[in-house]
Coordinates of C-alpha atoms in Angstrom, one line a residue:
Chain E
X4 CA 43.4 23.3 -119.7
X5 CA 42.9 21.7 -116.1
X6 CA 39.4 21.2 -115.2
X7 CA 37.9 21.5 -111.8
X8 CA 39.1 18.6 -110.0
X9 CA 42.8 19.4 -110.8
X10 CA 42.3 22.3 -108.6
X11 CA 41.8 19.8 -105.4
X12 CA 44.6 18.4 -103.3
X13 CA 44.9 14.7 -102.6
X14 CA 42.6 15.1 -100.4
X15 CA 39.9 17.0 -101.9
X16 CA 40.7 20.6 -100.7
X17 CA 40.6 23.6 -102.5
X18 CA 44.6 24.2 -103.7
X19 CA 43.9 26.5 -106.1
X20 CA 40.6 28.4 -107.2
X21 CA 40.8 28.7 -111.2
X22 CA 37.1 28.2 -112.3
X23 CA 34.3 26.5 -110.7
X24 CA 33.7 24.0 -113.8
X25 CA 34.1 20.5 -111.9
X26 CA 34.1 21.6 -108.3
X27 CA 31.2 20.1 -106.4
X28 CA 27.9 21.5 -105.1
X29 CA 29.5 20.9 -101.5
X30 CA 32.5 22.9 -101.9
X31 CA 30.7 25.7 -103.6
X32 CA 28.6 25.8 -100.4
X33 CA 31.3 25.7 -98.0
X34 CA 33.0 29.0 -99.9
X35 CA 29.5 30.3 -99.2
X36 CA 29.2 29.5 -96.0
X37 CA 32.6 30.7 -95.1
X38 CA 32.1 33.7 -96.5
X39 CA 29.0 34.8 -93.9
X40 CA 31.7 34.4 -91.6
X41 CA 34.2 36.8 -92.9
X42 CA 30.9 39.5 -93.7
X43 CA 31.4 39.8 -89.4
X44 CA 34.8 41.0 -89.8
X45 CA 33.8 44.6 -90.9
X46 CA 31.6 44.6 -88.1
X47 CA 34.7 44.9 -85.9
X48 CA 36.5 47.9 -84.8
X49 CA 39.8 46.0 -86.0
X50 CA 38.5 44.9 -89.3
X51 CA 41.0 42.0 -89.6
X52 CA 41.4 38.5 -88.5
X53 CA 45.2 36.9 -88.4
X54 CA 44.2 33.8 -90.7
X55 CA 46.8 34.4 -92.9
X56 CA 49.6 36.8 -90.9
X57 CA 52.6 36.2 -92.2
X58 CA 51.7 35.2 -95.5
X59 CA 52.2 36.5 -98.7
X60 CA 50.4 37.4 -101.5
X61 CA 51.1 39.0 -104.9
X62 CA 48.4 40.5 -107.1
X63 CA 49.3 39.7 -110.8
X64 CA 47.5 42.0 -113.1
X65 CA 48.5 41.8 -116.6
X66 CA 45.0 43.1 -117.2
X67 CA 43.9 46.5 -116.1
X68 CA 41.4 46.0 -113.4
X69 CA 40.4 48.5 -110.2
X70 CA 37.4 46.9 -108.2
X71 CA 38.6 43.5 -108.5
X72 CA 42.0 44.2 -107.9
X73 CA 41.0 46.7 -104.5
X74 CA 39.2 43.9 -103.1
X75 CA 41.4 40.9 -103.4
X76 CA 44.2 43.4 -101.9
X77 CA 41.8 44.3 -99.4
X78 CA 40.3 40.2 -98.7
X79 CA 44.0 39.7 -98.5
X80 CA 44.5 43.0 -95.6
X81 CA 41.4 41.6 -93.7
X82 CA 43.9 38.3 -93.6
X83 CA 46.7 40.2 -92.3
X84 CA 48.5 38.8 -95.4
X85 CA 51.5 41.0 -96.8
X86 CA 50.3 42.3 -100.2
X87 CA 52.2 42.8 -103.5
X88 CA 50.7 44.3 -106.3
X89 CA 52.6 44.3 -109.4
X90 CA 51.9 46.2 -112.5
X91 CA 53.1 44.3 -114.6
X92 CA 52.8 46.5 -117.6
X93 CA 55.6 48.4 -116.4
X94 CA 57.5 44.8 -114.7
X95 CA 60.1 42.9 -116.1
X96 CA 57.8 41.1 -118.4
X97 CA 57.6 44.7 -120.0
X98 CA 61.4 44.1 -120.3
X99 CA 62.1 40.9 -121.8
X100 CA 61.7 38.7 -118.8
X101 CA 59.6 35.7 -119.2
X102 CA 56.7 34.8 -117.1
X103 CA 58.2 31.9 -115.8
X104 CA 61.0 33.9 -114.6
X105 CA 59.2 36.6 -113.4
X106 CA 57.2 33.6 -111.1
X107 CA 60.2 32.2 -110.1
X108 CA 61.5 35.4 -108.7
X109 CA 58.2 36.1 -107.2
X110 CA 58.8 32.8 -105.6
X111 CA 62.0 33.1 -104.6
X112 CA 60.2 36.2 -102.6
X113 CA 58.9 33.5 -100.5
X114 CA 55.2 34.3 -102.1
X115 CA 52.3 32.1 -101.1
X116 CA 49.8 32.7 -103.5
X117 CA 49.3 34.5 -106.7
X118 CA 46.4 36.4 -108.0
X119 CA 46.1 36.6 -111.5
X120 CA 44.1 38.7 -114.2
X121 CA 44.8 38.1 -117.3
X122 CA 43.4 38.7 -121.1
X123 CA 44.1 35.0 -122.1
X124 CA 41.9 32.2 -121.5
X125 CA 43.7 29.9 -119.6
X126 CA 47.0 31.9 -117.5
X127 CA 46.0 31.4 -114.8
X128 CA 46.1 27.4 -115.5
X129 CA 49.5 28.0 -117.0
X130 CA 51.0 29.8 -113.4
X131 CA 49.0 26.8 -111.7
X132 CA 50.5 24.5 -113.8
X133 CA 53.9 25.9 -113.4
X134 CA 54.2 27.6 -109.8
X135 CA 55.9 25.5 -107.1
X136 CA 53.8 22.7 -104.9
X137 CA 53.8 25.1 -102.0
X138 CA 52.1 28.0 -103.8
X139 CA 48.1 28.3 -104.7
X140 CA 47.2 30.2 -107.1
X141 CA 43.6 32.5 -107.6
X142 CA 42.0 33.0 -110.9
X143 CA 40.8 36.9 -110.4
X144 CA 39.0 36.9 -114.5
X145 CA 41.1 35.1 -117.4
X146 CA 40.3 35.9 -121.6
X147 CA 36.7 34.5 -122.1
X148 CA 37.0 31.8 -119.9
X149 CA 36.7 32.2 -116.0
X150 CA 36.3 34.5 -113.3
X151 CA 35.2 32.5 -110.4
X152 CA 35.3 34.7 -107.6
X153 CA 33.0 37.1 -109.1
X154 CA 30.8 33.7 -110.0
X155 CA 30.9 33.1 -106.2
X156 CA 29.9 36.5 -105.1
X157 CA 27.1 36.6 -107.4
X158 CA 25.7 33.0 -105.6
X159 CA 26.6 34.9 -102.5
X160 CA 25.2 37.7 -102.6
X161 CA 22.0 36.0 -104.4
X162 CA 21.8 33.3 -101.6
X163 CA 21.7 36.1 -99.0
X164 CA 18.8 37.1 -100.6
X165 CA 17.1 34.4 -102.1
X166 CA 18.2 32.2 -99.2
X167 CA 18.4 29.1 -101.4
X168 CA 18.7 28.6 -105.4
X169 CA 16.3 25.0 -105.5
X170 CA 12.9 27.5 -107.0
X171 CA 15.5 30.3 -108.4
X172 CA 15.3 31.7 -111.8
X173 CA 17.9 33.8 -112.8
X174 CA 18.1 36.0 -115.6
X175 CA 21.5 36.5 -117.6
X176 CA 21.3 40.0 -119.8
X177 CA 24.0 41.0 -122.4
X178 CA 27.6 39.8 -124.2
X179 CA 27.2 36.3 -123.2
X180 CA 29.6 34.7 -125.9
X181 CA 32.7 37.1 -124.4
X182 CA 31.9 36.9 -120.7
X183 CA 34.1 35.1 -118.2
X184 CA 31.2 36.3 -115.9
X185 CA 28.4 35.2 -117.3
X186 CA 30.5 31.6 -118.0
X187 CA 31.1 31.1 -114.1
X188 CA 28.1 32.3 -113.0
X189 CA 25.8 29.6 -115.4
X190 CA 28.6 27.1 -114.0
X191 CA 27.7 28.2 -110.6
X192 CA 24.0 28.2 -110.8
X193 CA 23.9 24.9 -112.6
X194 CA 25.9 23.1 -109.6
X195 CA 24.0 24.9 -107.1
X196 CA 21.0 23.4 -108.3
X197 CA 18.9 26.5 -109.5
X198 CA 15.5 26.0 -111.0
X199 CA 16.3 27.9 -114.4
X200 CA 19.0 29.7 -115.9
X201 CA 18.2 32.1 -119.0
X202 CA 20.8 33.9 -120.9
X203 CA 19.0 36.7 -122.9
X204 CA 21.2 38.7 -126.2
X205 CA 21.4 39.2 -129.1
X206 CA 22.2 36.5 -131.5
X207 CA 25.8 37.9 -132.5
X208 CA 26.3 37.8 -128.8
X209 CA 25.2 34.4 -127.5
X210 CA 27.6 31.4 -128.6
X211 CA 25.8 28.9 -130.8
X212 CA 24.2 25.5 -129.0
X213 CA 23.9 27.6 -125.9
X214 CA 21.3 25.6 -124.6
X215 CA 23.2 22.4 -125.0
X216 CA 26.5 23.7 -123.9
X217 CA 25.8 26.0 -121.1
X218 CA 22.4 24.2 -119.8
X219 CA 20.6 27.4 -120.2
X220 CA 17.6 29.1 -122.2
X221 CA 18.2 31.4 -124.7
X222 CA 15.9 34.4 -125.2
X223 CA 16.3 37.3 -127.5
X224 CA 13.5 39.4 -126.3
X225 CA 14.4 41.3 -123.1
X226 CA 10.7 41.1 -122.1
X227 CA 10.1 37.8 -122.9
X228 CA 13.3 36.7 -121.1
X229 CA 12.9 38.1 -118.2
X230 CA 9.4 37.4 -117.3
X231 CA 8.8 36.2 -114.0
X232 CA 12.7 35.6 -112.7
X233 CA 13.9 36.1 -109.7
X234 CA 17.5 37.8 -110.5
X235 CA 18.3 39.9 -113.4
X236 CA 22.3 40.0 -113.9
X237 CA 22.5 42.6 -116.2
X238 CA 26.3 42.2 -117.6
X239 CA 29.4 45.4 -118.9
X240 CA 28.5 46.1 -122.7
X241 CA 32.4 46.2 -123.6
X242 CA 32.5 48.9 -126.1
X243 CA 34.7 47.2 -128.7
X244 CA 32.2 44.8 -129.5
X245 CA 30.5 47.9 -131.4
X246 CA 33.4 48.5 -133.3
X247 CA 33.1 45.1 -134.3
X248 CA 29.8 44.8 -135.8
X249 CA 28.9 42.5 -133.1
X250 CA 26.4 45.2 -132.0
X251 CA 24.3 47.9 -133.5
X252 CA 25.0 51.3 -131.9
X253 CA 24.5 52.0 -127.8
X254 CA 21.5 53.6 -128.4
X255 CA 19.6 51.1 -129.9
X256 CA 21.2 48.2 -128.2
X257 CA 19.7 50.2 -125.1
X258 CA 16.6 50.4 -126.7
X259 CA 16.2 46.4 -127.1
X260 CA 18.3 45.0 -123.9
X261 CA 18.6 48.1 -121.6
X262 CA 16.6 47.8 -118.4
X263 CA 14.5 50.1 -117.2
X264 CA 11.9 50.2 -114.3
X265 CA 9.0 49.6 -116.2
X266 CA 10.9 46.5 -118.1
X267 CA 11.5 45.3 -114.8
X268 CA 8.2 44.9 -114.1
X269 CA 7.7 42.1 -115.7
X270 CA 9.8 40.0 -113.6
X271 CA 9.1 38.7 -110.0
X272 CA 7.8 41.6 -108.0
X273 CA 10.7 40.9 -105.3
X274 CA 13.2 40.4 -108.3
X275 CA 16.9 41.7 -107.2
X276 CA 18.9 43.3 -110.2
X277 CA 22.8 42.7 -109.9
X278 CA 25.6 44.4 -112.3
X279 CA 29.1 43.1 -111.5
X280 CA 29.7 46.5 -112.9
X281 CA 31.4 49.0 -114.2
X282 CA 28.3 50.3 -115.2
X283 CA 27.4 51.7 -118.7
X284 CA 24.7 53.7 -117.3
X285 CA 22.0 54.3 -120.1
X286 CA 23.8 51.3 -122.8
X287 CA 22.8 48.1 -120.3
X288 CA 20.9 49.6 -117.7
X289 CA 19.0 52.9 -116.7
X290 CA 20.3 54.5 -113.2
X291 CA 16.6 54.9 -112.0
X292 CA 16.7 50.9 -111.8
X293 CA 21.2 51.2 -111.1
X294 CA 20.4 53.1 -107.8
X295 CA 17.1 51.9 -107.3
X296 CA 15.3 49.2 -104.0
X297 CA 15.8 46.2 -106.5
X298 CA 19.9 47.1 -107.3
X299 CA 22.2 45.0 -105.1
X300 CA 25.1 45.7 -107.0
X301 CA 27.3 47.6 -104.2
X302 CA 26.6 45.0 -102.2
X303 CA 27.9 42.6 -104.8
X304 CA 31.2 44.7 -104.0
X305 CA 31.2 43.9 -100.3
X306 CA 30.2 40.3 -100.9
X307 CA 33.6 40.1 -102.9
X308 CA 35.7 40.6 -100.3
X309 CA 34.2 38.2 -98.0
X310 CA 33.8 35.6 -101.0
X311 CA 37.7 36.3 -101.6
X312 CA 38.8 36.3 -98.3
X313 CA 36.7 32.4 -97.9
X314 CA 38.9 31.2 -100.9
X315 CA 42.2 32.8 -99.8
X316 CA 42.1 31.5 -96.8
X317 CA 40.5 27.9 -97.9
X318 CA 43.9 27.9 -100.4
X319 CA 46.2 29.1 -97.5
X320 CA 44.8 26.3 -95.1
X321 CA 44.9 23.4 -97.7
X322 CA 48.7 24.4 -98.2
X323 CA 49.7 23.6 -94.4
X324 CA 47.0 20.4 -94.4
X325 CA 49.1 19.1 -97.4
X326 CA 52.6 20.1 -95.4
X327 CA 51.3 18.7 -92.3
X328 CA 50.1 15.3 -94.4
X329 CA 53.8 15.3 -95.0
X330 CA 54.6 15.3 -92.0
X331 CA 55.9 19.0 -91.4
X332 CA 53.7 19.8 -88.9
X333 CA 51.2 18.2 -86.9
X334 CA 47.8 19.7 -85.4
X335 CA 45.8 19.2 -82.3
X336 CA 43.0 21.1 -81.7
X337 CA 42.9 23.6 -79.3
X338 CA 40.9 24.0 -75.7
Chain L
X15 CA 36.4 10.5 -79.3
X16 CA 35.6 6.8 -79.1
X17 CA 34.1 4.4 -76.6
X18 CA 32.8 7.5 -75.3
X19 CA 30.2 7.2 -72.2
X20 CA 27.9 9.6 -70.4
X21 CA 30.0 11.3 -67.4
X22 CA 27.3 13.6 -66.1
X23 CA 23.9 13.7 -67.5
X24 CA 21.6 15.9 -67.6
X25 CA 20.8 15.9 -64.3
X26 CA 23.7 16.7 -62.9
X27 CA 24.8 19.3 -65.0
X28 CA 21.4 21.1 -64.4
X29 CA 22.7 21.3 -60.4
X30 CA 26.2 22.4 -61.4
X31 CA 25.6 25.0 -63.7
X32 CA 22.9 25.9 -60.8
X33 CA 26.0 26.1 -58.7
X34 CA 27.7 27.8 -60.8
X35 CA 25.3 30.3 -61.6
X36 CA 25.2 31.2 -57.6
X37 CA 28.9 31.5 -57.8
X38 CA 28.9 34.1 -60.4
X39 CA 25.9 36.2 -58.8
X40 CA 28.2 36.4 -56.1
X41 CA 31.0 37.3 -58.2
X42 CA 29.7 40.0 -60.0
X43 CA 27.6 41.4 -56.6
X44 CA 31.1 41.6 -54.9
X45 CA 32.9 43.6 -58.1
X46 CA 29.5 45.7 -57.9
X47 CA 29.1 45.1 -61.8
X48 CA 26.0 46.3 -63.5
X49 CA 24.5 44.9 -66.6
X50 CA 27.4 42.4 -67.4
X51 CA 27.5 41.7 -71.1
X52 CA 27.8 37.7 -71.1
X53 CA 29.2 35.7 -74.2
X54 CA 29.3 32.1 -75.0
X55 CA 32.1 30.2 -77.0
X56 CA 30.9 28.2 -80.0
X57 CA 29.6 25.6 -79.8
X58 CA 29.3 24.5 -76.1
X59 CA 30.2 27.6 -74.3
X60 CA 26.8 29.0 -76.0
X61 CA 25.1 26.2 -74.7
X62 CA 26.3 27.0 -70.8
X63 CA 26.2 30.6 -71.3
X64 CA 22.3 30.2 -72.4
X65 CA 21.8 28.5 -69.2
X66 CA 23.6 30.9 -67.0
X67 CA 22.0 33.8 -68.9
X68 CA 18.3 32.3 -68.0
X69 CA 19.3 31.4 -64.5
X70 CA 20.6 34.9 -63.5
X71 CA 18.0 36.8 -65.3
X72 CA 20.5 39.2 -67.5
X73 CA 19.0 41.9 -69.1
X74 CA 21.7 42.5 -72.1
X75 CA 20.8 39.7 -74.9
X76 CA 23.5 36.8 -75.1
X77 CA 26.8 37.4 -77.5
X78 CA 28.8 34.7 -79.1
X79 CA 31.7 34.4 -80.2
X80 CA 33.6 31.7 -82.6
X81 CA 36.8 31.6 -82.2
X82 CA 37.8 29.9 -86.0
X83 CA 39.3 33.0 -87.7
X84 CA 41.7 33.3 -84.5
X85 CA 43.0 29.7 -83.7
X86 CA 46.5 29.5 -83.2
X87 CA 46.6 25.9 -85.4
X88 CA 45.0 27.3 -88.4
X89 CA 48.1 26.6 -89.9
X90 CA 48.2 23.0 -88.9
X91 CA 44.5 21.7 -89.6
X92 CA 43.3 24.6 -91.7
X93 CA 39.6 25.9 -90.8
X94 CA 36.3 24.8 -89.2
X95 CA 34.5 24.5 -92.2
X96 CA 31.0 25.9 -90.5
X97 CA 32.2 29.1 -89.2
X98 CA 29.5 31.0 -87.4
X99 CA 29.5 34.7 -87.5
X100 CA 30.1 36.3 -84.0
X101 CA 27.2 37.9 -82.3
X102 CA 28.1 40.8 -80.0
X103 CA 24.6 42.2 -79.2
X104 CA 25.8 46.1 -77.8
X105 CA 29.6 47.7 -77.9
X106 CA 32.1 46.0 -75.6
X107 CA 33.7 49.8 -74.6
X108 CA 34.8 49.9 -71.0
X109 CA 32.1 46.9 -70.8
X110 CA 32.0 44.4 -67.9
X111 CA 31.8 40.6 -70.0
X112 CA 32.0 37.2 -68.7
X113 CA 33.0 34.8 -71.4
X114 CA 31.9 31.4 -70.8
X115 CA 33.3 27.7 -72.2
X116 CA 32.5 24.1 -72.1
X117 CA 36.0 22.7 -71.4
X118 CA 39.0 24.5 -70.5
X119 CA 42.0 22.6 -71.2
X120 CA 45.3 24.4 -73.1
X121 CA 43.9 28.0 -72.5
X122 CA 44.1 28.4 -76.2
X123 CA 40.5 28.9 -77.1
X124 CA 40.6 31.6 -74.5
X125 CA 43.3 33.4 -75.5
X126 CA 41.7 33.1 -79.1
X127 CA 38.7 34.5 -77.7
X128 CA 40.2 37.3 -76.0
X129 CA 41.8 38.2 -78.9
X130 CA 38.7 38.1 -80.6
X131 CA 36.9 40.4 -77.8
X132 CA 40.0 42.9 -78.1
X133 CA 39.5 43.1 -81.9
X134 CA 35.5 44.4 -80.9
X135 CA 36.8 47.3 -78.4
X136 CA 38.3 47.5 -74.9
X137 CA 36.2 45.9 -72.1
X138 CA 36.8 47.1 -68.6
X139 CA 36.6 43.8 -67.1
X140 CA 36.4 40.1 -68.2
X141 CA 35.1 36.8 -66.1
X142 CA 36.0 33.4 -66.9
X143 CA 33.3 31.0 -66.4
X144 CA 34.0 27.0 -67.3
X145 CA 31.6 24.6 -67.0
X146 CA 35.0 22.1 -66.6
X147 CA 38.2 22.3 -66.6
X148 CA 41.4 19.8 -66.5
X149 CA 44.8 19.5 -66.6
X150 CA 46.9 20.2 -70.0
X151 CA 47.5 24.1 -69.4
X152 CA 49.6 25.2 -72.1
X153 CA 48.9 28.9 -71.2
X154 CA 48.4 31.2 -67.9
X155 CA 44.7 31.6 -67.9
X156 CA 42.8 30.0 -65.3
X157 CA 38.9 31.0 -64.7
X158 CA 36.9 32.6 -62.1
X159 CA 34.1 30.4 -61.6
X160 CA 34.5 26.7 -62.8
X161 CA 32.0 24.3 -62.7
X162 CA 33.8 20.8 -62.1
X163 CA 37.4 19.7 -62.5
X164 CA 38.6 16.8 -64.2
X165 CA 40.6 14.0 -63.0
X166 CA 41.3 12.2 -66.3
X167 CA 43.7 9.6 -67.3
X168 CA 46.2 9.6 -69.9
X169 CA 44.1 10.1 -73.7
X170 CA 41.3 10.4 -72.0
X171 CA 39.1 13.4 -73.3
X172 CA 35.9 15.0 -72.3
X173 CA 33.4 16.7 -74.5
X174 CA 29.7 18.1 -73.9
X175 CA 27.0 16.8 -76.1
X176 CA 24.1 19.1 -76.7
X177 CA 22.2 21.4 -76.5
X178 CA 19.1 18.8 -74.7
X179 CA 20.2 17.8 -72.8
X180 CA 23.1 19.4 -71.9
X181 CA 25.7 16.0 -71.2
X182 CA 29.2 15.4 -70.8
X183 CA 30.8 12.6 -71.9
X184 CA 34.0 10.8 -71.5
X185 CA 36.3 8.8 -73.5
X186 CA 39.7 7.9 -74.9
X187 CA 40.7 9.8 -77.7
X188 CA 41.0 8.6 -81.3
X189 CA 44.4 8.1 -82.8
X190 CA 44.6 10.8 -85.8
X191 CA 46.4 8.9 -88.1
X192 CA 46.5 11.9 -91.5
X193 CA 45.4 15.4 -91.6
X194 CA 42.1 14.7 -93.1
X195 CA 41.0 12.6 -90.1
X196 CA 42.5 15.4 -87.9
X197 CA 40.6 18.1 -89.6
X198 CA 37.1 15.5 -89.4
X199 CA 37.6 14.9 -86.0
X200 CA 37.6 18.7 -85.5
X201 CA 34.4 19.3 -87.9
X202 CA 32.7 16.4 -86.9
X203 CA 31.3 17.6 -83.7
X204 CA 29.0 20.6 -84.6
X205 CA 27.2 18.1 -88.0
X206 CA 26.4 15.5 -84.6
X207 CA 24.9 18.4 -82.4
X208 CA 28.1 17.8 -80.3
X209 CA 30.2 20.0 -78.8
X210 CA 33.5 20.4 -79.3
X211 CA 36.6 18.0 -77.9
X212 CA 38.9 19.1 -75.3
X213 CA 41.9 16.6 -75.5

């Protein structure tokens, strides 16, 4: 699998965005900071800016998905990019077609950029791998391994708070071993520089050496775990996991890692809780504290298109740097 | 920019935005406006505008706009990398504005801008105030009230340095030789408190 750097052009911009492992503390910063910018655009009475007009961009979800697919399709509006979403449980891959045929089609559509969810680790890598030089491709949440957009708009939407990560500690609660989440946000937090990350589960559900691996701390007591943090991310209990044995039953996994207000006391009094959701209200977290002054987790949903719309349009700009490098086109500023 | 040398200092831009600031009173006493809304350009229009604001006493807070998400070469040298959320203090409905640059060379920033403005709402009126402008028009927008104009010789460019003091400076341009120097030449002024180049 390609590791960060292979998502860089030549000249050490952002081609594609497929996981944050091996992208620099600087570039993670400037997706931040682009991102403020793009929070102005839904303060406009036109809420879109012409970055990307005439561009086009297909939404590849072999994995069911709502929220993450509505807001790269909208990220991708505010861009005044053309939008294809293709289900492509009912696409020609459904009929036989391969999925390099189906991208070369796609391609053939004159498509700039693909958006991919898929429930292997590592497709989006593949359509990187595989997609031609002119096309950038955006990880939106493969298998176990990545979803770095929603890494991003966690850091965004914790920097806005927290202005800063150098004194943060951040609390990670739930299926650690299966998250793609929980994998880019630790990635994240660890380039940004944050104090302390702890990941807090049960033992089924937290991959052996953690600590080693990830560069976290492992807690199995809720409590204990997140005493004195800053951030709670609570993460989605997937259901099946019960079915597996992974996890005793909803009610008593509530009972041990569930958040509640008075749990939440224990952490920093201006602790933020965050859920890149859906919610399992009562199985990881009570409403009272899902609805409550401490929840940011429908801003984590407008954060996401402004983190989205940052990359998209980083991805879009690095493809016409690398045609004008060859000599395509040539810039000059304007006055 | 390179070899670059002071052009006006301090000094002297204090008197012309002084100037200038007597020329827009004027302006906006004759089209009987009332509480004009003005905004500043990143990075130098700001840095006029703020002047201008102080001078003539306006009572609406200063807007800014940044232009980045609009810029017809977006597609050439990609995006500023520090792009600065635009600031429009009140609605710009049926609003009088008077939008204010550093340099005005192409008219591309401007029309950026405008476009920018006409994404916010529908002013009723807008003023184009320059501290300088010089030849290279590449578009049909020429300003209202205009601080200086430049007489420069081939690849020369001018850029203001601020915000204190406010100077302009003046230079021959660097040759661009790939699109990352292109795209630091454009970033570079705003991490050197600079403003940006007009070429």
């Amino acid at each position: 699998m390609k590791t960060g750097h292979q998502q860089l052009d030549s000249q050490g911009n952002l081609k594609h965005f497929l996981t944050i492992e091996g992208l620099s503390r600087g570039l993670l910063v400037e997706i931040l900071d682009r991102a403020e910018g793009f929070l102005g655009v839904t303060q406009q009475a036109v809420k879109k800016v012409p970055l990307c007009r005439g561009k086009v961009i297909a939404n590849l979800f072999f994995e069911t998905s709502t929220r993450t697919r509505t807001t790269f399709e909208l990220a991708a509006k505010r861009l005044s990019a053309d939008v294809l979403n293709l289900n492509i449980s009912t696409s020609a891959t459904a009929k036989g077609e391969t999925l390099l045929d189906t991208l070369r089609n796609l391609e053939a559509m004159q498509v700039d950029m693909f958006v991919v969810r898929h429930a292997s680790s590592g497709a989006a890598h593949f359509i990187a791998a595989h997609a031609a030089p002119h096309v950038s491709v955006i990880n939106a949440g493969d298998g176990r391994y990545s979803h770095p957009t929603q890494g991003m708009l966690d850091m965004f939407t914790i920097r806005r708070h927290k202005g800063g990560f150098a004194d943060l500690r951040v609390a990670i609660v739930g299926d650690i071993l299966h998250s793609r989440v929980a994998r880019s946000q630790i990635l994240a937090l660890n380039t940004l520089g944050a104090a302390e990350v702890r990941v807090i589960g049960p033992r089924t559900l937290i991959p052996a050496f953690a600590e080693e691996a990830l560069g976290v701390r492992v807690f199995h007591d809720l409590l204990e775990g997140i005493r004195d943090v800053d951030v709670v991310i609570m993460l989605r209990l997937q259901r099946e996991r019960m079915t597996n044995a992974l996890l005793p039953s909803e009610h008593e996994y509530f009972q041990l890692y569930g958040l509640t207000e008075e749990r939440l006391g224990v952490a920093h009094p201006e602790a933020i809780v965050m859920h890149p959701g859906p919610i399992n209200r009562g199985v990881e977290i009570e409403s009272q504290v899902a609805d409550g002054p401490r929840s940011v987790i429908l801003e984590q949903v407008t954060n996401g298109i402004a983190i989205r719309m940052a990359v998209m349009s980083m991805c879009i700009g690095t493809q016409n740097i690398a045609m004008q490098a060859d000599g395509k086109t040539e810039g000059e500023p304007n006055g | 920019m390179i070899n670059s040398e002071t052009w006006k200092d301090s000094a002297e831009i204090d008197g012309i935005i002084g100037r200038m600031a007597e020329e827009l009173r004027s302006l906006i006493a004759k089209r009987a406006i009332e509480a004009p809304l003005m905004i500043g350009i990143h990075t130098g229009g700001v840095w006029v505008a703020d002047r201008l604001h102080e001078v003539l006493e306006l009572t609406e807070p200063l807007g800014h706009l940044d232009i980045s998400f609009y810029r017809d070469d977006f597609t050439r040298i990609g995006m500023h990398p520090q792009v600065r959320p635009s600031y429009l203090p009140v609605g710009i409905d049926d609003r009088h504005l008077i939008l204010v640059d550093d340099v005005l060379q192409s008219g591309r920033t401007i029309r950026a801008a405008l476009n920018v403005l006409f994404d916010y709402g529908r002013p009723a009126s807008v003023i184009l105030v320059t501290l300088s402008e010089r030849d290279g028009r590449e578009l049909p927008i020429e300003p209202n009230v205009v601080g200086l104009h430049a007489q420069l010789e081939p690849g020369e460019q001018i850029k203001l340095s601020g915000p204190h003091p406010l100077v302009l400076l003046r230079g021959q341009s660097a040759k661009k030789s790939s699109a990352k120097a292109d795209k630091a030449s454009v970033d570079s002024p705003d991490k050197s408190g600079k403003g940006e180049t007009r070429r």
